[in-house]
Structures are given as C-alpha cells and as structure tokens.
Coordinates of C-alpha atoms and ligand atoms in Angstrom, one line a residue:
M1 CA 104.4 164.7 45.9
L2 CA 101.1 163.7 47.4
H3 CA 100.3 161.3 44.6
L4 CA 103.8 159.8 44.7
A5 CA 103.4 159.0 48.4
A6 CA 100.1 157.4 47.9
L7 CA 101.4 155.4 45.1
L8 CA 104.4 154.3 47.1
L9 CA 102.2 153.1 49.9
Q10 CA 100.3 150.8 47.5
C11 CA 103.3 149.3 45.9
L12 CA 105.5 148.5 48.8
P13 CA 105.8 145.0 50.2
L14 CA 102.9 144.4 52.5
A15 CA 104.9 143.8 55.7
M16 CA 105.6 146.0 58.6
G17 CA 107.5 148.1 56.2
Q18 CA 104.3 149.5 54.9
Y19 CA 103.1 150.7 58.2
D20 CA 106.5 152.0 58.8
R21 CA 107.1 153.9 55.6
A22 CA 104.1 156.1 56.0
L23 CA 104.5 159.7 57.2
R24 CA 108.3 159.7 57.0
S25 CA 108.8 163.4 56.2
C26 CA 107.8 166.4 58.2
K27 CA 108.1 169.0 55.4
S28 CA 109.1 169.5 51.9
R29 CA 110.1 172.5 49.8
V30 CA 107.6 173.6 47.2
T31 CA 108.0 176.0 44.4
T32 CA 105.1 178.1 43.3
D33 CA 104.7 181.3 41.2
E34 CA 105.5 183.4 44.3
G35 CA 108.8 181.5 45.1
T36 CA 109.8 178.6 47.3
T37 CA 108.0 177.9 50.5
W38 CA 107.8 174.9 52.9
E39 CA 104.9 172.5 53.0
Y40 CA 104.4 170.6 56.3
Y41 CA 103.1 167.1 57.0
A42 CA 102.4 164.9 59.9
C43 CA 105.5 162.7 60.4
Q44 CA 106.7 159.9 62.6
P45 CA 110.0 158.0 63.3
R46 CA 110.6 154.6 61.9
S47 CA 110.0 151.6 64.2
I48 CA 113.0 150.0 65.7
A49 CA 114.1 147.1 67.9
M50 CA 113.5 148.6 71.3
K51 CA 115.3 145.9 73.3
E52 CA 118.5 147.8 72.7
Y53 CA 117.3 150.8 74.6
M54 CA 115.4 149.2 77.4
L55 CA 116.4 149.0 81.1
V56 CA 115.7 145.6 82.5
K57 CA 115.1 144.9 86.1
V58 CA 114.3 141.5 87.6
D59 CA 112.4 141.1 90.9
P60 CA 112.5 139.8 93.6
P61 CA 116.3 140.2 94.4
G62 CA 117.9 136.7 94.5
I63 CA 115.5 135.3 91.9
T64 CA 118.3 134.9 89.3
C65 CA 120.0 131.5 89.6
G66 CA 123.7 130.9 90.5
D67 CA 124.2 132.6 93.8
P68 CA 124.8 130.1 95.4
P69 CA 125.5 127.8 92.5
E70 CA 122.7 125.4 91.7
R71 CA 122.0 122.3 89.6
F72 CA 119.0 122.0 87.4
C73 CA 117.6 119.6 84.8
T74 CA 115.2 119.8 81.9
H75 CA 111.8 118.3 81.3
E76 CA 113.2 116.4 78.4
N77 CA 115.9 114.9 80.6
P78 CA 114.5 115.0 84.1
Y79 CA 116.8 112.5 85.8
L80 CA 120.1 113.9 84.4
C81 CA 120.6 116.9 86.6
S82 CA 124.1 117.8 85.5
D83 CA 123.5 121.3 84.3
E84 CA 124.8 124.0 86.6
C85 CA 124.1 127.7 87.1
D86 CA 126.9 129.6 88.7
A87 CA 126.8 133.4 88.8
S88 CA 130.6 133.6 89.5
N89 CA 131.5 131.7 86.3
P90 CA 130.8 133.6 83.1
D91 CA 130.3 130.4 81.2
L92 CA 127.6 129.2 83.6
A93 CA 126.0 132.5 84.6
H94 CA 122.6 133.6 83.4
P95 CA 122.2 137.3 84.3
P96 CA 119.2 139.4 83.1
K97 CA 121.2 141.1 80.3
L98 CA 121.1 137.9 78.3
M99 CA 117.5 138.6 77.6
Q100 CA 118.4 141.6 75.4
D101 CA 121.8 140.7 73.8
D102 CA 122.4 140.1 70.2
E103 CA 122.5 136.4 69.4
K104 CA 124.2 136.1 66.1
Y105 CA 126.3 133.1 66.7
G106 CA 125.7 129.7 68.2
R107 CA 123.5 128.7 71.1
P108 CA 121.0 131.0 72.7
T109 CA 122.0 133.0 75.8
Y110 CA 119.4 133.4 78.5
W111 CA 118.5 134.7 81.9
Q112 CA 117.5 131.9 84.3
S113 CA 115.7 131.9 87.6
I114 CA 116.4 129.7 90.7
T115 CA 114.5 126.4 90.7
W116 CA 111.2 125.8 92.5
S117 CA 112.8 124.2 95.6
R118 CA 110.4 126.1 97.8
Y119 CA 107.4 124.4 96.3
P120 CA 104.4 124.7 97.1
E121 CA 105.2 128.4 97.8
P122 CA 104.7 129.9 94.3
L123 CA 107.8 130.7 92.2
L124 CA 107.2 134.3 91.2
A125 CA 109.3 136.7 89.2
N126 CA 108.8 140.1 87.6
I127 CA 110.7 141.4 84.6
T128 CA 110.3 145.1 84.2
M129 CA 111.4 146.8 81.0
S130 CA 111.7 150.6 81.0
W131 CA 112.4 153.1 78.3
N132 CA 111.8 156.4 80.1
K133 CA 110.0 157.4 76.9
S134 CA 106.6 156.8 75.5
I135 CA 106.8 154.3 72.6
E136 CA 104.2 153.0 70.3
L137 CA 104.2 149.2 69.5
T138 CA 104.3 148.5 65.8
D139 CA 104.8 144.7 65.8
N140 CA 104.3 141.7 68.1
I141 CA 106.1 141.5 71.4
L142 CA 107.9 138.2 71.4
I143 CA 109.2 136.6 74.6
T144 CA 111.4 133.5 73.9
F145 CA 111.5 130.9 76.7
E146 CA 114.1 128.1 76.8
Y147 CA 113.1 124.9 78.5
G148 CA 109.4 125.5 78.2
R149 CA 106.9 128.4 78.4
P150 CA 105.3 129.3 81.8
T151 CA 102.0 127.7 82.7
I152 CA 100.8 131.0 84.1
M153 CA 102.0 134.5 83.4
M154 CA 100.8 138.0 82.6
L155 CA 101.9 141.1 80.8
E156 CA 101.4 144.5 82.4
K157 CA 102.0 148.0 81.0
S158 CA 102.6 151.5 82.3
L159 CA 102.0 154.7 80.6
D160 CA 103.4 156.9 83.3
Y161 CA 107.0 155.7 83.7
G162 CA 106.1 152.9 86.1
R163 CA 104.0 154.9 88.6
T164 CA 100.8 152.9 87.7
W165 CA 100.4 149.5 86.1
H166 CA 97.6 148.0 84.1
P167 CA 97.1 144.4 82.9
Y168 CA 97.9 144.1 79.2
Q169 CA 97.3 140.3 78.6
Y170 CA 96.8 137.2 80.6
Y171 CA 98.4 133.9 79.7
A172 CA 97.5 130.5 81.2
D173 CA 97.0 126.9 80.3
D174 CA 93.6 127.2 82.0
C175 CA 92.4 130.8 82.0
M176 CA 89.3 130.1 84.0
E177 CA 91.2 128.4 86.8
A178 CA 94.1 130.9 86.8
F179 CA 92.4 134.2 86.4
G180 CA 88.6 133.5 86.3
M181 CA 88.5 134.6 82.7
P182 CA 87.2 132.8 79.7
A183 CA 89.9 131.9 77.2
K184 CA 90.0 134.1 74.0
N185 CA 92.3 134.6 71.0
V186 CA 93.0 137.9 69.5
Q187 CA 91.5 136.5 66.3
D188 CA 88.2 136.5 68.2
L189 CA 88.2 140.3 68.7
S190 CA 86.3 142.7 66.5
I191 CA 86.5 146.4 65.6
T192 CA 84.8 147.4 68.8
T193 CA 86.7 145.1 71.1
A194 CA 90.2 145.5 69.5
N195 CA 91.6 147.0 72.7
R196 CA 90.1 144.5 75.1
I197 CA 92.4 142.8 77.7
I198 CA 92.1 139.1 77.1
C199 CA 93.3 135.8 78.6
T200 CA 94.8 133.4 76.1
E201 CA 95.6 129.7 76.4
Q202 CA 97.5 129.8 73.1
Y203 CA 101.0 130.0 74.5
S204 CA 100.8 128.2 77.8
R205 CA 100.0 124.6 77.1
W206 CA 102.8 122.1 77.1
V207 CA 104.0 121.2 73.6
G208 CA 107.5 120.3 74.4
S209 CA 110.1 122.9 75.1
K210 CA 111.7 122.8 71.7
N211 CA 108.7 123.2 69.5
E212 CA 107.2 126.4 70.6
K213 CA 109.4 128.9 72.5
N214 CA 107.7 132.2 71.9
V215 CA 104.9 133.9 73.9
S216 CA 103.5 136.7 71.9
F217 CA 101.5 139.9 72.5
E218 CA 99.8 140.2 69.2
V219 CA 100.0 143.7 67.8
R220 CA 99.8 142.7 64.2
D221 CA 96.6 140.6 64.6
R222 CA 95.0 143.7 66.3
F223 CA 96.1 145.9 63.4
A224 CA 94.7 143.3 61.1
I225 CA 91.2 143.8 62.6
F226 CA 91.3 147.3 60.9
A227 CA 93.8 146.9 58.1
G228 CA 92.9 143.4 56.9
R229 CA 94.8 140.1 57.1
D230 CA 97.7 141.3 55.1
L231 CA 97.7 144.8 56.6
K232 CA 96.9 146.2 53.2
N233 CA 94.4 148.8 54.4
M234 CA 96.5 150.7 56.9
E235 CA 94.6 153.9 56.2
N236 CA 91.6 152.4 57.9
L237 CA 93.8 151.8 61.0
Y238 CA 95.0 155.4 61.0
T239 CA 91.5 156.7 60.6
R240 CA 90.4 154.5 63.6
M241 CA 93.3 155.7 65.6
E242 CA 92.1 159.2 65.3
S243 CA 88.5 158.5 66.1
M244 CA 88.4 155.5 68.4
K245 CA 89.0 156.6 71.9
G246 CA 91.9 154.8 73.6
L247 CA 93.0 152.9 70.5
K248 CA 96.3 154.8 70.1
D249 CA 97.0 154.7 73.8
F250 CA 96.4 150.9 73.8
F251 CA 99.6 150.5 71.8
T252 CA 101.5 153.1 73.7
V253 CA 103.7 152.2 76.7
T254 CA 106.6 153.6 78.7
D255 CA 107.3 150.4 80.6
L256 CA 106.3 146.7 80.3
R257 CA 106.3 144.1 83.0
I258 CA 106.3 140.3 82.6
R259 CA 104.9 138.7 85.7
L260 CA 105.9 135.0 85.8
L261 CA 103.5 133.2 88.0
R262 CA 104.0 129.4 87.4
P263 CA 106.8 127.7 85.4
A264 CA 106.4 125.1 82.7
L265 CA 105.3 121.7 84.3
G266 CA 106.1 119.4 81.4
G267 CA 102.5 118.6 80.7
T268 CA 101.8 117.0 84.1
Y269 CA 101.3 117.8 87.7
V270 CA 104.2 119.0 89.9
Q271 CA 106.6 116.2 90.9
R272 CA 107.8 117.0 94.3
D273 CA 110.7 114.6 94.2
N274 CA 112.3 116.5 91.4
L275 CA 111.9 120.2 91.7
F276 CA 115.1 121.0 89.9
K277 CA 113.3 121.0 86.5
Y278 CA 111.0 123.8 87.4
F279 CA 112.3 127.3 86.6
Y280 CA 112.1 130.2 84.1
A281 CA 114.6 130.8 81.3
I282 CA 114.2 133.7 78.8
S283 CA 116.6 134.1 75.9
N284 CA 115.1 137.1 74.2
I285 CA 112.5 139.8 74.5
E286 CA 111.7 141.5 71.2
V287 CA 109.8 144.8 71.4
T288 CA 109.3 146.5 68.1
A289 CA 108.0 150.1 68.4
R290 CA 108.5 153.7 67.4
C291 CA 109.1 156.7 69.6
K292 CA 105.9 158.5 70.3
C293 CA 106.5 162.0 69.0
N294 CA 102.8 163.0 68.4
L295 CA 103.4 163.1 64.7
H296 CA 105.8 166.0 65.1
A297 CA 109.2 164.2 64.4
K298 CA 110.7 161.8 61.9
E299 CA 113.8 161.1 63.9
C300 CA 114.2 159.7 67.4
N301 CA 117.7 159.4 68.7
F302 CA 119.5 158.0 71.8
K303 CA 120.8 161.0 73.7
D304 CA 121.8 161.7 77.3
G305 CA 120.9 158.1 78.3
G306 CA 117.5 158.0 76.7
L307 CA 115.5 158.1 73.4
Q308 CA 114.4 161.6 72.4
C309 CA 112.2 162.8 69.5
E310 CA 113.9 165.4 67.2
C311 CA 110.9 167.6 67.3
E312 CA 109.9 169.7 64.3
H313 CA 106.9 171.9 63.6
N314 CA 108.3 174.2 66.3
T315 CA 107.3 171.7 69.1
T316 CA 109.5 170.6 71.9
G317 CA 109.5 168.1 74.8
S318 CA 110.6 164.4 74.9
D319 CA 107.3 163.5 73.0
C320 CA 107.1 166.8 71.2
G321 CA 104.2 167.4 73.5
K322 CA 104.2 171.2 73.6
C323 CA 105.0 174.2 71.5
K324 CA 108.4 175.9 71.7
K325 CA 108.7 179.2 73.5
N326 CA 107.4 182.0 71.3
F327 CA 105.4 179.6 69.2
R328 CA 102.4 179.4 71.5
A329 CA 99.8 181.5 69.6
K330 CA 97.5 178.5 69.7
S331 CA 97.2 175.5 72.0
W332 CA 99.5 172.6 71.2
R333 CA 97.9 169.8 69.3
P334 CA 99.3 166.4 68.2
G335 CA 99.6 165.9 64.4
S336 CA 96.9 163.9 62.9
Y337 CA 96.9 160.9 60.6
L338 CA 94.0 162.5 58.7
P339 CA 93.5 163.2 55.9
V340 CA 95.4 160.2 54.5
P341 CA 98.0 159.9 53.2
N342 CA 99.9 162.9 54.5
G343 CA 98.0 163.8 57.6
S344 CA 97.9 167.2 59.2
P345 CA 101.0 168.6 60.9
N346 CA 99.1 171.0 63.3
I347 CA 102.2 173.1 63.6
C348 CA 102.8 175.5 66.4
T349 CA 102.6 179.1 65.2
A350 CA 104.6 182.0 66.4
A351 CA 102.9 184.5 68.7
G352 CA 102.2 187.5 66.5
S353 CA 101.8 185.7 63.3
A354 CA 98.2 184.6 63.9
F355 CA 96.5 187.8 65.0
G356 CA 98.2 191.1 65.8
N357 CA 100.6 190.4 68.6
C358 CA 98.6 188.4 70.9
E359 CA 100.2 185.6 73.0
C360 CA 97.8 183.5 74.9
Y361 CA 100.3 181.1 76.4
G362 CA 98.4 178.2 74.8
H363 CA 95.3 178.8 76.9
S364 CA 93.2 180.1 74.1
N365 CA 92.8 179.5 70.4
R366 CA 91.1 182.8 69.7
C367 CA 91.9 186.5 69.9
S368 CA 89.7 189.4 69.3
Y369 CA 90.1 193.1 68.8
I370 CA 88.4 195.4 71.2
D371 CA 87.7 198.6 69.3
F372 CA 87.2 201.2 72.1
L373 CA 90.3 200.0 74.0
N374 CA 92.3 199.5 70.8
I375 CA 93.8 196.2 72.0
V376 CA 93.8 192.6 70.9
T377 CA 92.8 190.2 73.6
C378 CA 92.6 186.4 74.1
V379 CA 89.1 185.1 74.1
S380 CA 87.8 182.3 76.5
C381 CA 91.0 181.6 78.3
K382 CA 91.1 178.0 79.4
H383 CA 92.8 176.2 82.3
N384 CA 91.4 178.7 84.9
T385 CA 93.4 181.5 83.4
R386 CA 92.2 185.1 82.6
G387 CA 93.6 188.3 81.3
Q388 CA 94.5 189.9 78.0
H389 CA 97.1 187.2 77.4
C390 CA 95.5 184.5 79.7
Q391 CA 98.5 185.4 81.9
H392 CA 96.6 185.7 85.2
C393 CA 94.7 183.1 87.3
R394 CA 91.0 183.3 87.7
L395 CA 89.7 184.4 91.1
G396 CA 89.8 181.4 93.4
F397 CA 93.0 180.1 91.8
Y398 CA 96.7 181.0 92.3
R399 CA 99.7 180.8 90.2
N400 CA 102.0 177.7 90.5
A401 CA 105.3 179.5 90.8
S402 CA 107.4 176.6 89.5
A403 CA 105.2 176.0 86.4
E404 CA 105.7 177.8 83.1
L405 CA 103.0 180.3 82.1
D406 CA 101.9 178.0 79.3
D407 CA 101.5 174.9 81.5
D408 CA 98.0 173.6 81.5
N409 CA 98.2 173.3 85.3
V410 CA 99.6 176.8 85.9
C411 CA 96.6 177.8 88.0
I412 CA 95.9 175.9 91.2
E413 CA 92.6 176.1 93.0
C414 CA 92.8 177.9 96.3
N415 CA 90.5 175.4 98.0
C416 CA 89.9 177.7 101.0
N417 CA 87.9 176.1 103.8
Q418 CA 84.4 177.5 103.4
M419 CA 83.7 177.8 107.1
G420 CA 87.1 179.1 108.1
S421 CA 87.8 181.6 105.4
I422 CA 86.4 185.0 104.5
H423 CA 86.1 184.2 100.8
D424 CA 87.4 181.7 98.3
R425 CA 90.3 183.8 97.1
C426 CA 93.9 183.3 98.2
N427 CA 97.2 185.2 97.9
E428 CA 100.1 184.3 95.5
T429 CA 101.4 181.5 97.6
G430 CA 98.0 179.9 98.2
Y431 CA 97.1 181.3 101.6
C432 CA 93.5 182.0 102.2
E433 CA 92.2 184.9 104.3
C434 CA 90.8 183.6 107.6
K435 CA 87.9 184.6 109.8
E436 CA 88.6 185.4 113.4
G437 CA 90.0 182.4 115.3
A438 CA 90.8 180.4 112.1
T439 CA 94.3 179.7 110.9
G440 CA 96.3 177.4 108.5
M441 CA 97.0 177.8 104.8
K442 CA 93.3 177.0 103.9
C443 CA 91.9 178.3 107.2
E444 CA 91.1 174.7 108.2
D445 CA 92.5 174.9 111.7
C446 CA 91.7 177.0 114.8
Q447 CA 94.0 179.2 116.8
A448 CA 94.6 178.5 120.5
A449 CA 91.6 179.2 122.7
Y450 CA 89.2 178.4 119.7
Y451 CA 87.5 175.2 118.8
W452 CA 86.1 173.9 115.5
K453 CA 82.3 173.9 115.1
Q454 CA 81.5 174.9 111.5
G455 CA 84.2 177.5 111.8
C456 CA 86.2 178.6 114.8
I457 CA 84.4 179.5 118.0
P458 CA 86.0 180.9 121.1
N459 CA 86.5 178.4 123.9
V460 CA 84.2 178.6 126.9
C461 CA 86.6 176.7 129.0
D462 CA 90.0 175.0 128.5
D463 CA 93.1 173.8 130.4
E464 CA 95.0 177.0 130.2
L465 CA 93.2 180.3 130.9
L466 CA 89.6 179.4 131.2
I467 CA 89.8 176.7 133.8
C468 CA 86.6 175.3 135.3
Q469 CA 86.6 176.1 139.0
N470 CA 85.6 174.2 142.1
G471 CA 86.2 170.8 140.6
G472 CA 84.2 171.4 137.5
T473 CA 85.3 169.7 134.3
C474 CA 85.5 171.2 130.8
L475 CA 83.4 169.4 128.2
E476 CA 84.9 169.8 124.6
N477 CA 85.8 173.4 125.3
Q478 CA 82.1 174.2 125.2
K479 CA 81.0 174.2 128.8
C480 CA 82.0 173.5 132.4
I481 CA 80.2 170.6 134.1
C482 CA 79.9 171.9 137.6
P483 CA 79.7 169.8 140.8
S484 CA 76.5 170.1 142.7
G485 CA 76.5 173.3 144.7
Y486 CA 78.2 175.3 142.0
K487 CA 77.1 177.2 139.0
G488 CA 78.2 179.9 136.6
V489 CA 80.1 179.6 133.3
L490 CA 83.3 178.4 135.1
C491 CA 81.4 177.0 138.1
E492 CA 82.7 180.0 140.0
Q493 CA 79.4 180.6 141.8
R494 CA 78.2 178.8 144.8
K495 CA 74.5 178.0 144.5
C496 CA 72.4 179.9 147.0
N497 CA 70.4 177.8 149.4
S498 CA 67.9 178.9 152.0
E499 CA 70.4 179.6 154.8
G500 CA 73.2 180.9 152.6
K501 CA 73.1 184.6 153.2
D502 CA 76.7 185.1 152.2
C503 CA 76.2 183.8 148.8
S504 CA 75.2 187.0 147.1
T505 CA 78.3 188.8 148.4
A506 CA 80.6 185.9 147.6
S507 CA 79.3 185.8 144.0
T508 CA 79.8 189.5 143.5
A509 CA 83.4 189.1 144.7
Y510 CA 83.9 186.1 142.4
L511 CA 82.5 188.0 139.5
S512 CA 84.6 191.1 139.9
L513 CA 87.9 189.1 139.8
P514 CA 89.2 187.0 136.9
A515 CA 88.8 183.3 137.6
G516 CA 92.5 182.5 137.2
F517 CA 93.5 185.2 139.6
L518 CA 91.0 184.0 142.1
S519 CA 92.2 180.4 142.0
A520 CA 95.8 181.5 142.5
L521 CA 94.7 183.6 145.4
I522 CA 92.9 180.7 147.1
L523 CA 95.9 178.5 146.6
Q524 CA 98.2 181.1 148.2
L525 CA 95.9 181.5 151.1
A526 CA 95.7 177.8 151.6
T527 CA 99.5 177.5 151.7
L528 CA 99.7 180.4 154.2
I529 CA 97.3 178.7 156.5
S530 CA 98.8 175.3 156.4
S531 CA 102.4 176.5 157.1
Ligands
LIG1 C1 105.4 142.1 90.6 O1 104.8 143.4 90.3 C2 103.5 143.5 90.9 C3 102.9 144.8 90.5 O2 102.9 145.0 89.1 C4 103.5 143.4 92.4 O3 102.2 143.4 92.9 C5 104.2 142.1 92.8 O4 104.3 142.0 94.1 C6 105.6 141.9 92.1 N1 106.1 140.6 92.4 C7 107.3 140.4 92.7 C8 107.7 139.0 92.9 O5 108.2 141.3 92.9
LIG2 C1 114.2 160.4 81.7 O1 114.1 161.3 80.6 C2 114.1 162.7 81.1 C3 114.1 163.6 79.8 O2 113.4 163.0 78.8 C4 115.4 163.0 81.8 O3 115.3 164.3 82.3 C5 115.5 162.1 83.0 O4 116.7 162.3 83.7 C6 115.4 160.6 82.6 N1 115.4 159.8 83.7 C7 116.2 158.7 83.8 C8 116.0 157.9 85.1 O5 117.0 158.4 83.0
LIG3 C1 110.3 133.6 68.1 O1 110.8 134.9 68.3 C2 112.0 135.2 67.7 C3 112.3 136.6 67.9 O2 112.6 136.8 69.2 C4 111.9 134.9 66.2 O3 113.2 135.1 65.6 C5 111.5 133.5 66.0 O4 111.3 133.2 64.6 C6 110.2 133.2 66.7 N1 109.8 131.8 66.6 C7 108.6 131.5 66.2 C8 108.3 130.0 66.1 O5 107.7 132.3 65.9
LIG4 C1 109.9 177.2 63.3 O1 110.5 178.4 63.6 C2 111.5 178.8 62.8 C3 112.1 180.0 63.3 O2 112.7 179.8 64.6 C4 111.1 178.9 61.4 O3 112.2 179.2 60.5 C5 110.5 177.6 60.9 O4 110.0 177.7 59.6 C6 109.4 177.1 61.8 N1 108.9 175.8 61.4 C7 107.7 175.5 61.3 C8 107.3 174.1 60.9 O5 106.8 176.3 61.5
LIG5 C1 103.6 173.1 90.1 O1 104.3 172.9 88.9 C2 105.3 172.0 89.0 C3 106.0 171.9 87.6 O2 105.1 171.7 86.6 C4 104.8 170.6 89.4 O3 105.8 169.7 89.5 C5 104.1 170.8 90.8 O4 103.5 169.5 91.1 C6 103.0 171.9 90.7 N1 102.5 172.1 92.0 C7 101.2 171.9 92.4 C8 100.9 172.2 93.8 O5 100.4 171.6 91.5
LIG6 C1 100.5 184.9 101.7 O1 100.0 184.9 103.0 C2 100.9 184.2 103.9 C3 100.2 184.1 105.2 O2 99.5 185.3 105.5 C4 102.2 185.0 104.0 O3 103.1 184.4 104.9 C5 102.8 185.1 102.7 O4 103.9 185.9 102.7 C6 101.8 185.7 101.7 N1 102.4 185.7 100.4 C7 102.4 186.7 99.6 C8 103.1 186.6 98.3 O5 101.8 187.8 99.9
LIG7 CA1 119.8 136.1 74.6

C-alpha cells in the first residue's frame, strides 16, 4: 500500500494533479495474523474551483456601472463611444455575478465599474470574496480583465472571516511610485523568502487590452521554489510546510479582496477630455484551492450554505479543528505531512483507551497513577486548568460558562484590581472580593463617600454629607480649604483670636453636633429671624 502510493506519486503527470493526488485516503483496512484492523493516514480533500462557492461583494455601493445608464469606450477605439452599460437591460448590464459565472459559450461576460468621470478623484473599488471556510490555495489566482489591466491594484487576504486584513501582493506599473516598494518577481524569491509580500510590475504595464488579460497571484511559482520548476519534488514542499513557520498559513485564506486603485490608462497619461475609456472590467476570478481540514478529511462538501470538511479520525468542526466528544484523551493535533508519503494522522483517541479512564478534556497529554490514592490523574494541565481531569480553573481564573470544558480558553483570568481587591481570586461569574470601600466586578471603582487613591479611601469632605462649613471648599474629597478665620476638618471652628473669649465654648458646641445638623439649624434660625 505504502509503496504503491509512493510509486503512483512518481508516475503521475507532473501537473497540479500530482500535488492533488497525494494523501487522498484517511484509512485502509489491513489484514494481519490477528485479523482485520484499520490503518489511518493523513488525508486531504482534492482541490477544486473555488469561484463556485465564493460570496462576492463589490464596494463602494454604486461603483457598478449602469445605474444610471452610461456610455463608455475602449482604449483601442477611444473616439467611438457607442458602448452602453444599463443595469436595467439584461443584455447591457454588468453585475458582479458575471465574475464567477461559467463561460462556456461565446463572448466573455464581465462585471464593469462606472467610468472615471470624477477624475482626478481616484476611481477606487473593492471586490471581496468570502468562503466562510478556511481554504488552502493550490494553484495560481487568476483575475481576468477585459479592456486592460489596472495600473495600480493590490490583493489582500483575511484568515479570520474578514475581521482583519493583510496585504497579499501589490501590483503597479511603477512599484516605487505607487507603494514605495522595489519591484520584484516571484521568481526572485528564495526558500527563506518564499512567503514574502512583494510588489510586482509584471501585470500592470500597458501591453494592449487583448494581449494579456490576466493578473496572477503566483502560487505555483512559490511551490516551485521548494518542489522544483516542474513541481516534481512535492515532498520537499510538504516537509517545509511542516517545519517553516507561517508557510502553510501563507497559502491559507478565508477571504480575499482585490483593491482596484487606478484603471488601465492605455499606456499614456490620463486624457481629461475623454474619461469614458477609464474603468474596470473583470470577466473571471479563478481561485483553485482545497478546504483546510487539518489533514483529517478527504471530502469537503457544500452543506447548509457553506463548504464543510467531512471530518474523520474522530475529529469535528468546520476545519476538523478539534476532537469529537469522548475522544479527548489527548490534545487535538493537526495531521502531519510527515513522514512522506502517507503522513501521520494524529487521530483523536477515546477517553479511557489511553490510560485507565482518565479524561483530561484536551488540556493534558499525560496521565499518571497515584498509588496511595489509587486514582489516575492528568499531569501538567494546560490552559490554566487544574484538577484530576483538568476540569477546574486554576486560582485566579474562572470558568467561561458558555465555553465547553475542552475549549482552550475555558478559563478566564480574574484580573482583580490589585489595590481594590482582597486577593486575586474571583467567584464563578468573575467577581472579585473587594476591600472596604471598593466596588465593581474587578473592584476597580469606589463606593459613594470613598475616593480612589491606590485603593478606596473614605472621603474627608464631599457635596452630600461631609460638606465644608463656613464657605470652605472641598478639594478632591481630601480636605476642606477654609476661609481665613475658620479651621477644623470641615472648617467648623472659628479660629481663636486675642479678644475671642467665646471661641472655646463655640468650638465645643460645634464639635458635639454633627456638621450637617448644625448647618440646617443655622439655616432655620436665619429664616426665623428674617420673617
Ligand atoms: C477597501 O477595503 C479597505 C480595507 O481592506 C478599506 O480601507 C477601503 O476603504 C475600502 N475601499 C472602498 C472603496 O471601499
Ligand atoms: C459560516 O459557517 C458556520 C459553520 O461552519 C455557520 O454556523 C455560519 O452560519 C456560517 N455563516 C454564514 C454567514 O454563512
Ligand atoms: C487567463 O486565465 C484564464 C482562467 O481564468 C485562463 O483560461 C487563460 O488561459 C489565462 N490566460 C493566460 C494568457 O494565461
Ligand atoms: C472513531 O470512533 C468510532 C466509534 O465512535 C470508531 O469506530 C472509529 O474506529 C474511530 N475512528 C478512528 C479513526 O479512530
Ligand atoms: C466564552 O466562551 C465563548 C464561547 O467559546 C466565547 O464566545 C466568549 O467570548 C468567551 N467569553 C470570554 C469572556 O472570553
Ligand atoms: C459572584 O459575586 C457577585 C457579586 O458579589 C454576585 O452577584 C454573584 O451572584 C456571585 N456569583 C456566584 C456564582 O456566586
Ligand atoms: Ca464571466
């Protein structure tokens, strides 16, 4: 079996098919003296034309031509502006879906933008392609432009379903001028720079709109850096994918975005008197890739509106990215391309089959038997877990109630405010235990009548109960600034001067009554006297 696969690899035509035909089975039945059992291998789905499954969005709104109807002309025929784009007429409309249709017969169908009538304001458009699934590119991305390729554009990618975007490749007729980057070709790259983001001038110079229509993102040429010109030595590529950090991810995307930044100019500067010949038109976007299934599936099917791996090896998830329930004796691992040619399946094993009956929820790879307790326990629980089955959170962490017990992020740090809390532990809902005067989930706030100064300190004065008397003003709840002639914490005492013989009696009276009460009393007296 092993030898046959290796033999097949060497004899197949040396095209994409070779890369594709590797690792096509996840298991096979083997017969030994003891009977029949299964043997498991790393496996991956075949690569397919992904344009069929992509969701295309064009931005900004209103960038598609035809609403209102518009005339345009071509660089080849710049003074014959008889072509028309009209969104309401199916024969003259150029909606985005024409970038991904099948063109078996006749003339190309294409999406087209409005013309550059707002020159010199730049004519910008984004074309975003989404799969809602991680996919791994296996061949060049080809974008086919009718009426000339853009002078400046770039390709971006996302690995997280469109939340964050990263440049993938820059394209310009003058890379230095457009992006401040030196021009490079993928052929200039080496083993250590194979996943470098470059700017290329190869697809942006004017060569006539009929001669060269494609703009490419060169996946094959990058593979060839490892596998040789004719992609004969794919094993070397696989080996590198396992060992070179970021190489596998470089070819993985969930979304792609073409940013069109300046249309074809026909080999000359912009002619302001005829702006009808500047626009974008794309007839096809070819993305060849396979579903990313972490080498745990050989099929990937369109289901419930999206592509989904048919996970084997007792894995699950849209990318087979975790172990099935009850198969979490060890942490999940992706399959490996190594050793060639069959790789390693790294299957998920049933709890109980590895060592006694010890489930560790994927937070530990090791169990150990404790003699005097007569139990088997998980060793070195990871992800801030603890306990016999790594089923509890370490002190200073609390359980995320909406996460499964085997989630890597099941334990969330308490993050108690050091000044405001008694210790760094929290209860099951993440609340910390607060020192006197502190409040809030993390004890980061103060209760009323306290102020924050490396913890919560009781107010000396404020606007409610501890009001500064006799016209004093409260400074940051920390002290009353008294007018001259008064003193005391709340300025409640008259300063004694040489003739003030009442002042000692007055101050005793003041002191024996609460300040608030006293001010209310004075106020009442004053109203009595004045009425
Ligand atoms: C295109 O997308 C980029 C982010 O990837 C964004 O900054 C830019 O504003 C978008 N342009 C248009 C015309 O929507
Ligand atoms: C994306 O795929 C996931 C499952 O893989 C599904 O739950 C979700 O609804 C999909 N989202 C969209 C927008 O289709
Ligand atoms: C351009 O790309 C298309 C696929 O979209 C392909 O059929 C065609 O042969 C390519 N043309 C050139 C010149 O590479
Ligand atoms: C997965 O689990 C099932 C039992 O549910 C078992 O029959 C099968 O052999 C397991 N597969 C692998 C690859 O371990
Ligand atoms: C808890 O887990 C859920 C599900 O995995 C996740 O969506 C959520 O962000 C987590 N909450 C926190 C606070 O990390
Ligand atoms: C955690 O503490 C907060 C605040 O004291 C309380 O409201 C909550 O009920 C507590 N949760 C549990 C599970 O004890
Ligand atoms: Ca088309």
